[in-house]
mmCIF file of C-alpha atoms in Angstrom:
data_model
loop_
_atom_site.group_PDB
_atom_site.id
_atom_site.type_symbol
_atom_site.label_atom_id
_atom_site.label_comp_id
_atom_site.label_asym_id
_atom_site.label_seq_id
_atom_site.Cartn_x
_atom_site.Cartn_y
_atom_site.Cartn_z
ATOM 1 C CA MET A 1 47.316 19.220 -20.243
ATOM 2 C CA LYS A 2 46.196 17.279 -17.188
ATOM 3 C CA ASN A 3 43.654 14.528 -17.605
ATOM 4 C CA ILE A 4 40.781 15.432 -15.285
ATOM 5 C CA ASN A 5 38.642 12.596 -13.987
ATOM 6 C CA ILE A 6 35.076 13.870 -14.183
ATOM 7 C CA LYS A 7 32.661 11.930 -12.048
ATOM 8 C CA LYS A 8 29.593 10.910 -13.998
ATOM 9 C CA ILE A 9 26.406 12.274 -12.491
ATOM 10 C CA PRO A 10 23.713 9.605 -12.680
ATOM 11 C CA HIS A 11 20.474 10.412 -14.393
ATOM 12 C CA TYR A 12 17.204 10.046 -12.519
ATOM 13 C CA THR A 13 16.194 7.238 -14.880
ATOM 14 C CA GLU A 14 19.250 5.312 -13.700
ATOM 15 C CA SER A 15 18.381 5.666 -10.017
ATOM 16 C CA ILE A 16 16.712 3.344 -7.564
ATOM 17 C CA PHE A 17 14.026 6.008 -7.080
ATOM 18 C CA TYR A 18 13.032 5.727 -10.734
ATOM 19 C CA GLU A 19 13.007 1.925 -10.533
ATOM 20 C CA LEU A 20 10.818 1.980 -7.426
ATOM 21 C CA LYS A 21 8.410 4.503 -8.953
ATOM 22 C CA GLN A 22 8.075 2.530 -12.183
ATOM 23 C CA THR A 23 7.655 -0.742 -10.280
ATOM 24 C CA ALA A 24 4.967 0.798 -8.061
ATOM 25 C CA ARG A 25 3.133 2.128 -11.127
ATOM 26 C CA MET A 26 3.321 -1.263 -12.838
ATOM 27 C CA MET A 27 2.009 -2.947 -9.676
ATOM 28 C CA LYS A 28 -0.911 -0.519 -9.608
ATOM 29 C CA PHE A 29 -1.764 -1.221 -13.269
ATOM 30 C CA HIS A 30 -1.340 -4.947 -12.718
ATOM 31 C CA ALA A 31 -3.595 -4.956 -9.656
ATOM 32 C CA ALA A 32 -6.349 -3.087 -11.521
ATOM 33 C CA GLN A 33 -6.181 -5.550 -14.420
ATOM 34 C CA LEU A 34 -6.030 -8.565 -12.115
ATOM 35 C CA PHE A 35 -8.988 -7.453 -10.006
ATOM 36 C CA GLU A 36 -11.029 -6.888 -13.161
ATOM 37 C CA LEU A 37 -9.978 -10.210 -14.704
ATOM 38 C CA LEU A 38 -10.834 -12.137 -11.523
ATOM 39 C CA ASN A 39 -14.138 -10.253 -11.052
ATOM 40 C CA ILE A 40 -13.129 -9.024 -7.619
ATOM 41 C CA GLU A 41 -15.800 -6.632 -6.399
ATOM 42 C CA LEU A 42 -13.360 -4.399 -4.532
ATOM 43 C CA THR A 43 -10.920 -1.952 -6.074
ATOM 44 C CA PRO A 44 -7.238 -2.513 -5.286
ATOM 45 C CA GLU A 45 -7.412 0.578 -3.048
ATOM 46 C CA GLU A 46 -10.382 -0.839 -1.109
ATOM 47 C CA TYR A 47 -8.570 -4.162 -0.799
ATOM 48 C CA SER A 48 -5.436 -2.422 0.483
ATOM 49 C CA ALA A 49 -7.474 -0.507 3.065
ATOM 50 C CA LEU A 50 -9.318 -3.649 4.162
ATOM 51 C CA ASP A 51 -6.065 -5.589 4.520
ATOM 52 C CA THR A 52 -4.486 -2.737 6.488
ATOM 53 C CA ILE A 53 -7.506 -2.636 8.805
ATOM 54 C CA MET A 54 -7.251 -6.402 9.272
ATOM 55 C CA CYS A 55 -3.586 -6.111 10.272
ATOM 56 C CA ASN A 56 -4.186 -3.110 12.557
ATOM 57 C CA PRO A 57 -7.315 -3.760 14.643
ATOM 58 C CA GLU A 58 -9.398 -0.775 15.751
ATOM 59 C CA LEU A 59 -7.406 1.722 13.723
ATOM 60 C CA CYS A 60 -8.746 5.260 13.474
ATOM 61 C CA GLN A 61 -9.352 6.889 10.093
ATOM 62 C CA ARG A 62 -6.469 9.342 10.457
ATOM 63 C CA ASP A 63 -3.955 6.568 11.213
ATOM 64 C CA LEU A 64 -5.309 4.492 8.334
ATOM 65 C CA ALA A 65 -4.800 7.464 6.004
ATOM 66 C CA LYS A 66 -1.180 7.725 7.150
ATOM 67 C CA LEU A 67 -0.564 4.010 6.553
ATOM 68 C CA LEU A 68 -2.164 4.153 3.094
ATOM 69 C CA LEU A 69 -0.447 7.466 2.232
ATOM 70 C CA LEU A 70 -3.791 8.967 1.293
ATOM 71 C CA ASP A 71 -5.500 12.135 2.400
ATOM 72 C CA ARG A 72 -8.356 11.827 4.860
ATOM 73 C CA ALA A 73 -11.018 12.659 2.257
ATOM 74 C CA ASN A 74 -10.006 9.791 -0.052
ATOM 75 C CA THR A 75 -9.639 7.483 2.925
ATOM 76 C CA GLY A 76 -13.134 8.472 4.061
ATOM 77 C CA ARG A 77 -14.590 7.674 0.626
ATOM 78 C CA ILE A 78 -12.927 4.253 0.623
ATOM 79 C CA LEU A 79 -14.229 3.573 4.120
ATOM 80 C CA ASN A 80 -17.739 4.665 3.119
ATOM 81 C CA ARG A 81 -17.726 2.148 0.267
ATOM 82 C CA LEU A 82 -16.402 -0.627 2.534
ATOM 83 C CA GLU A 83 -19.006 0.217 5.151
ATOM 84 C CA ASP A 84 -21.786 0.185 2.511
ATOM 85 C CA LYS A 85 -20.626 -3.321 1.549
ATOM 86 C CA LYS A 86 -20.705 -4.326 5.245
ATOM 87 C CA TYR A 87 -16.972 -5.163 5.288
ATOM 88 C CA ILE A 88 -16.179 -2.693 8.052
ATOM 89 C CA SER A 89 -17.960 -0.864 10.815
ATOM 90 C CA ARG A 90 -17.016 2.367 12.512
ATOM 91 C CA SER A 91 -17.541 3.229 16.123
ATOM 92 C CA ALA A 92 -17.173 6.671 17.649
ATOM 93 C CA GLU A 93 -15.063 7.048 20.764
ATOM 94 C CA THR A 94 -13.740 10.004 22.699
ATOM 95 C CA LYS A 95 -10.013 10.254 23.280
ATOM 96 C CA ASN A 96 -8.443 13.316 24.915
ATOM 97 C CA ASN A 97 -11.739 15.181 24.455
ATOM 98 C CA ARG A 98 -11.651 14.459 20.704
ATOM 99 C CA LEU A 99 -14.063 12.322 18.716
ATOM 100 C CA ILE A 100 -12.248 9.373 17.133
ATOM 101 C CA LYS A 101 -13.833 6.923 14.707
ATOM 102 C CA LYS A 102 -12.381 3.448 15.109
ATOM 103 C CA VAL A 103 -12.535 1.217 12.051
ATOM 104 C CA ILE A 104 -13.310 -2.453 12.653
ATOM 105 C CA ILE A 105 -13.326 -5.223 10.071
ATOM 106 C CA THR A 106 -16.495 -7.327 10.111
ATOM 107 C CA ASP A 107 -16.808 -11.081 9.681
ATOM 108 C CA ASP A 108 -17.955 -10.435 6.090
ATOM 109 C CA GLY A 109 -14.867 -8.279 5.574
ATOM 110 C CA ILE A 110 -12.578 -11.033 6.850
ATOM 111 C CA LYS A 111 -14.311 -13.555 4.597
ATOM 112 C CA GLN A 112 -14.006 -11.257 1.563
ATOM 113 C CA LEU A 113 -10.346 -10.550 2.293
ATOM 114 C CA ASN A 114 -9.564 -14.274 2.564
ATOM 115 C CA GLU A 115 -11.388 -14.992 -0.709
ATOM 116 C CA ILE A 116 -9.460 -12.269 -2.530
ATOM 117 C CA ASN A 117 -6.153 -13.476 -1.090
ATOM 118 C CA GLN A 118 -6.895 -16.995 -2.375
ATOM 119 C CA LYS A 119 -7.620 -15.600 -5.851
ATOM 120 C CA ILE A 120 -4.532 -13.407 -6.154
ATOM 121 C CA ILE A 121 -1.848 -15.425 -4.342
ATOM 122 C CA ASN A 122 -0.892 -17.512 -7.372
ATOM 123 C CA GLU A 123 -0.496 -14.451 -9.577
ATOM 124 C CA TYR A 124 1.904 -12.825 -7.138
ATOM 125 C CA MET A 125 3.832 -16.052 -6.705
ATOM 126 C CA VAL A 126 4.346 -16.203 -10.498
ATOM 127 C CA ILE A 127 5.671 -12.627 -10.507
ATOM 128 C CA THR A 128 8.240 -13.377 -7.801
ATOM 129 C CA GLU A 129 9.110 -16.990 -8.658
ATOM 130 C CA LYS A 130 12.427 -16.165 -10.348
ATOM 131 C CA ILE A 131 13.691 -14.330 -7.273
ATOM 132 C CA PRO A 132 15.135 -16.599 -4.561
ATOM 133 C CA PRO A 133 13.250 -16.128 -1.266
ATOM 134 C CA GLU A 134 16.323 -14.869 0.595
ATOM 135 C CA GLU A 135 16.981 -12.228 -2.097
ATOM 136 C CA PHE A 136 13.326 -11.219 -2.061
ATOM 137 C CA GLU A 137 13.458 -10.725 1.725
ATOM 138 C CA ALA A 138 16.699 -8.736 1.429
ATOM 139 C CA VAL A 139 15.147 -6.448 -1.197
ATOM 140 C CA LYS A 140 12.040 -6.007 0.951
ATOM 141 C CA LEU A 141 14.197 -5.073 3.942
ATOM 142 C CA SER A 142 16.249 -2.611 1.880
ATOM 143 C CA ILE A 143 13.111 -0.959 0.515
ATOM 144 C CA ARG A 144 11.671 -0.718 4.037
ATOM 145 C CA GLN A 145 14.904 0.931 5.249
ATOM 146 C CA LEU A 146 14.814 3.360 2.327
ATOM 147 C CA ARG A 147 11.176 4.229 3.110
ATOM 148 C CA THR A 148 12.024 4.742 6.794
ATOM 149 C CA ASN A 149 14.828 7.131 5.825
ATOM 150 C CA LEU A 150 12.503 8.978 3.454
ATOM 151 C CA GLU A 151 9.884 9.371 6.177
ATOM 152 C CA LYS A 152 12.446 11.311 8.210
ATOM 153 C CA HIS A 153 12.833 13.804 5.363
ATOM 154 C CA ILE A 154 9.219 14.475 4.475
ATOM 155 C CA GLN A 155 6.412 16.180 6.274
ATOM 156 C CA ASN A 156 3.335 14.019 6.128
ATOM 157 C CA LYS A 157 0.352 16.345 6.470
ATOM 158 C CA ILE A 158 -2.361 13.726 6.588
#
């Protein structure tokens, strides 16, 4: 009888996709705990939106939703809360005969974002301290490439 070499099919729990999903979930739990522990008045989702707005000036709500991977309704609720706290403002503009709401971070929003960053930076440095900077950058690049490839295979209906 011939010895057949059967290729082992990896289980999902042994894949990079599982590792990324679990890591993302742990980061979400960690952020919620950290924000509560440090008495940060924003939720991690509000913080993420505010930071994204800071890095992408005059973004419209639809584009923000795409960057956050949220639907427009959830994005709108986050923006309403940030606007109520005076961290952002929205201005209506017309583009190609369509009404577009541009989102602009306010001075109070910039101040709040900087204060939060000062509070959380040490915690994130502790989490990554055992990973050499060059390895950390290589992992970040690989994850970005993986995400870019995934984006080509999904239909984002935001």
